[in-house]
Short mmCIF file of C-alpha atoms in Angstrom, two decimals:
data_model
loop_
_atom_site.label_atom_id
_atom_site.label_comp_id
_atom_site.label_asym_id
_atom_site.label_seq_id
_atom_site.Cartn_x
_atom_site.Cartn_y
_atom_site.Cartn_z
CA UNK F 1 -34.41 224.65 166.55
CA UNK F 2 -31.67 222.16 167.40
CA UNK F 3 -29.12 221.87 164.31
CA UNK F 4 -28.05 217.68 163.46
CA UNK F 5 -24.91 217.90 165.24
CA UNK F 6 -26.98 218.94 168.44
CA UNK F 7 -29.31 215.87 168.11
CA UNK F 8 -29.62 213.40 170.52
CA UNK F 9 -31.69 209.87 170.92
CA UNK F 10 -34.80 210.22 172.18
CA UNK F 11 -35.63 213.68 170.54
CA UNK F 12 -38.44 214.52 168.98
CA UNK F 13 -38.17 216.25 165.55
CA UNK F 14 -40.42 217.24 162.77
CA UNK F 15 -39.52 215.99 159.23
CA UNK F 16 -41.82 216.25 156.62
CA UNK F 17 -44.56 217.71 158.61
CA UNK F 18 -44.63 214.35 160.69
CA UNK F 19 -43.50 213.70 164.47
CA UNK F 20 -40.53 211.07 164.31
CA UNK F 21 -38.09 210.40 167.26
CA UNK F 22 -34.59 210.07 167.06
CA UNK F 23 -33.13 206.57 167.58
CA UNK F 24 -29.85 206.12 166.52
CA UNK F 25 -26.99 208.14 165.59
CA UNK F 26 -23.86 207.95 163.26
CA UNK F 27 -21.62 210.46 162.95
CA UNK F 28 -18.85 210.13 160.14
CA UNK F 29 -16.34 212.58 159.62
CA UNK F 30 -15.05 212.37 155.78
CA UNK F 31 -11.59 212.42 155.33
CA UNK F 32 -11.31 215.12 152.41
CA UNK F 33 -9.92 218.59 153.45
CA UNK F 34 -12.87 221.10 153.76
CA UNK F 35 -15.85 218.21 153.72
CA UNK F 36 -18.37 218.93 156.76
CA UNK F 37 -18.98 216.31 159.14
CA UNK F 38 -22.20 213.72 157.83
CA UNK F 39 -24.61 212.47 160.84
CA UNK F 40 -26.86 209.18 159.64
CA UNK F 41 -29.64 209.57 162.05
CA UNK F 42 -32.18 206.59 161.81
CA UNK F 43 -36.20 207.97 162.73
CA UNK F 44 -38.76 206.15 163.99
CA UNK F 45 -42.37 207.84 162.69
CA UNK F 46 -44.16 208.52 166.27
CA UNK F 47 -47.64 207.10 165.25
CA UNK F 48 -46.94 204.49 162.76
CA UNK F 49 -43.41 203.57 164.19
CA UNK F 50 -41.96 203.42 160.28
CA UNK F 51 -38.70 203.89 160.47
CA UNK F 52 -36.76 206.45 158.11
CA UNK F 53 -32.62 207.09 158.00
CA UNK F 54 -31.68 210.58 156.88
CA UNK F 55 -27.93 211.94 156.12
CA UNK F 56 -27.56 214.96 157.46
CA UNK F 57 -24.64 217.83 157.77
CA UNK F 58 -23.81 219.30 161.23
CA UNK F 59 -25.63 222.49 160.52
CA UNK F 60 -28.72 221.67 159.03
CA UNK F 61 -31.78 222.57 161.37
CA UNK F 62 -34.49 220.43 162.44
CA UNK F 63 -37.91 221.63 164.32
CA UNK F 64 -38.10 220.15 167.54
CA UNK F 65 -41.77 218.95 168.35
CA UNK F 66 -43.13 220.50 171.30
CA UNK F 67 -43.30 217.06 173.84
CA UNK F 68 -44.23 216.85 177.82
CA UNK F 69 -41.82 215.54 179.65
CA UNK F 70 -41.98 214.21 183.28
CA UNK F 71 -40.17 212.14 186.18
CA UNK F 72 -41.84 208.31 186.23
CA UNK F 73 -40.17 204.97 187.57
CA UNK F 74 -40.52 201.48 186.28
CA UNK F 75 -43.54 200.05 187.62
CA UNK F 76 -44.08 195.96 186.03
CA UNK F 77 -44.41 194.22 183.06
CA UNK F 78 -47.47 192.82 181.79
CA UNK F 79 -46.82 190.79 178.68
CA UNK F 80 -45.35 192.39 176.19
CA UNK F 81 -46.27 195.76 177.43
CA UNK F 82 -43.89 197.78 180.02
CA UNK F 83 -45.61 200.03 182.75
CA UNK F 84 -44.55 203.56 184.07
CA UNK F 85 -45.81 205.14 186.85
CA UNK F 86 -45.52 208.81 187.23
CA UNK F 87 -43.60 210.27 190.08
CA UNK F 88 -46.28 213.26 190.93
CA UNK F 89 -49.66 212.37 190.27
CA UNK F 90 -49.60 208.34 190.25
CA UNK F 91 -50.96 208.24 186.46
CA UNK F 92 -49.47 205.11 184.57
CA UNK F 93 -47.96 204.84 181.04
CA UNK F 94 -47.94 201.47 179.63
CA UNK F 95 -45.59 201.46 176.39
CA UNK F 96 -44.92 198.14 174.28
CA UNK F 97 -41.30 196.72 174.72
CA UNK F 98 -40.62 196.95 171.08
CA UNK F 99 -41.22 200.60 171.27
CA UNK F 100 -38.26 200.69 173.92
CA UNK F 101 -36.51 197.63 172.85
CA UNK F 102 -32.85 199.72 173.57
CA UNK F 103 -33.66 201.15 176.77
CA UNK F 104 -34.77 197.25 178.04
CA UNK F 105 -31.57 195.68 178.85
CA UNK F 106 -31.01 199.16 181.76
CA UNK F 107 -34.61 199.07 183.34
CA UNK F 108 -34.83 197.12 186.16
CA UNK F 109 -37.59 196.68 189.15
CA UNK F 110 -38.60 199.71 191.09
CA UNK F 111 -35.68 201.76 188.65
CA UNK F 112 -36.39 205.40 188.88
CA UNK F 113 -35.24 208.93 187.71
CA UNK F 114 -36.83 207.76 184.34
CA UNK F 115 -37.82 210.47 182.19
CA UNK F 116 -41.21 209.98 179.70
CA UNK F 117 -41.56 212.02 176.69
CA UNK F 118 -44.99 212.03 176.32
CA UNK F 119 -46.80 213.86 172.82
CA UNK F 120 -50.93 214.43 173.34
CA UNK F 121 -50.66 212.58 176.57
CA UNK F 122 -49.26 208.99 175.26
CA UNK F 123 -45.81 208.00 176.51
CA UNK F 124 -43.46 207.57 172.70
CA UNK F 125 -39.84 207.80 174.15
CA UNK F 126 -38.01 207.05 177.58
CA UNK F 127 -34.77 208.70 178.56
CA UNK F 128 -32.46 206.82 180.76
CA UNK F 129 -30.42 207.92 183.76
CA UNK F 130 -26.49 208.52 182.81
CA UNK F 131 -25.90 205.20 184.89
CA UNK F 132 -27.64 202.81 186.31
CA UNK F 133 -27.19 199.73 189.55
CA UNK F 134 -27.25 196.22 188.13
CA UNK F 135 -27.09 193.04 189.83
CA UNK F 136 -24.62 190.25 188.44
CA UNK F 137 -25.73 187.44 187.91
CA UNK F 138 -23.54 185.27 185.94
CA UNK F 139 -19.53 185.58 185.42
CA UNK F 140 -16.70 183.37 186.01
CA UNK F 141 -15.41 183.38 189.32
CA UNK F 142 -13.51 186.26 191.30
CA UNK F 143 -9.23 186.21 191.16
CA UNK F 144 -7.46 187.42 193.92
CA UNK F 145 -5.03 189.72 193.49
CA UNK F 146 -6.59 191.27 190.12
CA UNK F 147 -6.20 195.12 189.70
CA UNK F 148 -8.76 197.35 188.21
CA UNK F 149 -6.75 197.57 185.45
CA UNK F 150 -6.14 193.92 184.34
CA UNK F 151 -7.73 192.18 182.32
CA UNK F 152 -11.87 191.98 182.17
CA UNK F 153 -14.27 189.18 181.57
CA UNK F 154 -17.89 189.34 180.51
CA UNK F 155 -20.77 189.13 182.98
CA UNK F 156 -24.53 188.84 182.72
CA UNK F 157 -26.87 191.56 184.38
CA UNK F 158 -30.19 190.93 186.19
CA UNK F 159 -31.66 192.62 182.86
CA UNK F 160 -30.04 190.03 180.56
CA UNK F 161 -27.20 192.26 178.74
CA UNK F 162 -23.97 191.49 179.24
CA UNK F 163 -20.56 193.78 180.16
CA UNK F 164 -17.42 193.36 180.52
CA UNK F 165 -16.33 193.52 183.64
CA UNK F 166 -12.97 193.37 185.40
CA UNK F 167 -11.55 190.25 186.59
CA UNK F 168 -12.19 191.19 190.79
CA UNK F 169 -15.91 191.54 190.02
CA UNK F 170 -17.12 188.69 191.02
CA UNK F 171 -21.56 186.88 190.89
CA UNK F 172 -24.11 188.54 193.08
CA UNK F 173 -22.05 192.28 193.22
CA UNK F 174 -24.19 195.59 192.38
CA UNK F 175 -22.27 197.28 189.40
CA UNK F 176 -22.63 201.07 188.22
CA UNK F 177 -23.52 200.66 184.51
CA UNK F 178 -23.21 203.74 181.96
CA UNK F 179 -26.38 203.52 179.86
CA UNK F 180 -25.20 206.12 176.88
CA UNK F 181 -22.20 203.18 176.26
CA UNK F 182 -23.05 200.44 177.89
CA UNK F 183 -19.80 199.94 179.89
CA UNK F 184 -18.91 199.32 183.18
CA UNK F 185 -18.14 202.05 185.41
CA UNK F 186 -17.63 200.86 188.99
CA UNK F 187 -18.75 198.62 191.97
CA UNK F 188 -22.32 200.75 193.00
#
């Protein structure tokens, strides 16, 4: 039984007798002497995909639902839905972008070291590598002479988000991308 401050996105908890995963998390630490630290976790309901935002102190407990999880890769898109292919027995998990809307902007072609959390054999939740390899393709151009600590600029990614990128980086270079902040880590 994981306690709030413990949580982290992609989780699957019970609330109310009902499945809902975790997918974003605010922790606020009052400024009073002796008041505990408040997380505002938003829920997404794993069925009905209602979402639900709960306030909750660091040690209050929460049931963790009992979820499958395995190693799949990025397979294609078809529409609006996003196919997974499992790495061990070649079964496929097709899951609606919406679903994964935050995950979207780090998934690229043939990306793997994905892991599904699947609940009564139906993908819900995707967990993302630490970092990830994506291709620039839009940024103004290269200076010479700029240090990794100068200034940075903002570039556009194969996957459409955009980072901010130091000044040296320059269109059509592979970047390391953190996926828990969304940063730029180094040339991959």
């Amino acid at each position: 039984m994981p306690k709030a401050s413990e949580l982290k996105r992609g989780m699957v908890v019970e609330l109310v007798n009902e499945p809902y995963v975790v997918k974003d998390i605010e922790i606020r630490n009052p400024s009073s002497r002796g008041a505990a630290t408040l997380y505002k976790v938003r829920f997404n309901h794993l069925k009905n995909k209602q979402k639900r935002d709960e306030s909750l102190k660091g040690e209050d407990f929460l049931k963790e639902v009992d979820c499958e999880r395995k190693l799949i890769q990025f397979s294609y898109q078809d529409g609006d839905s996003f196919v997974f292919m499992d790495n061990e027995t070649f079964e496929q998990y097709a899951v609606n972008g919406e679903d994964i809307k935050d995950e979207l902007g780090y998934i690229s072609d043939g990306l793997d070291n994905l892991v599904a959390v699947l609940l009564e054999q139906q993908l819900i939740a995707i967990e993302l590598p630490a970092s990830v390899n994506l291709t620039i393709i839009e940024t103004s151009p290269g200076i010479k002479g700029a240090t990794a600590a100068a200034r940075t600029k903002p570039a556009t990614l194969s996957t459409g988000i955009e980072v901010q990128v130091p000044e040296y980086i320059e269109n059509g270079e592979i970047i390391k991308v953190n996926t828990t902040t969304g940063k730029f880590m180094s040339r991959a």
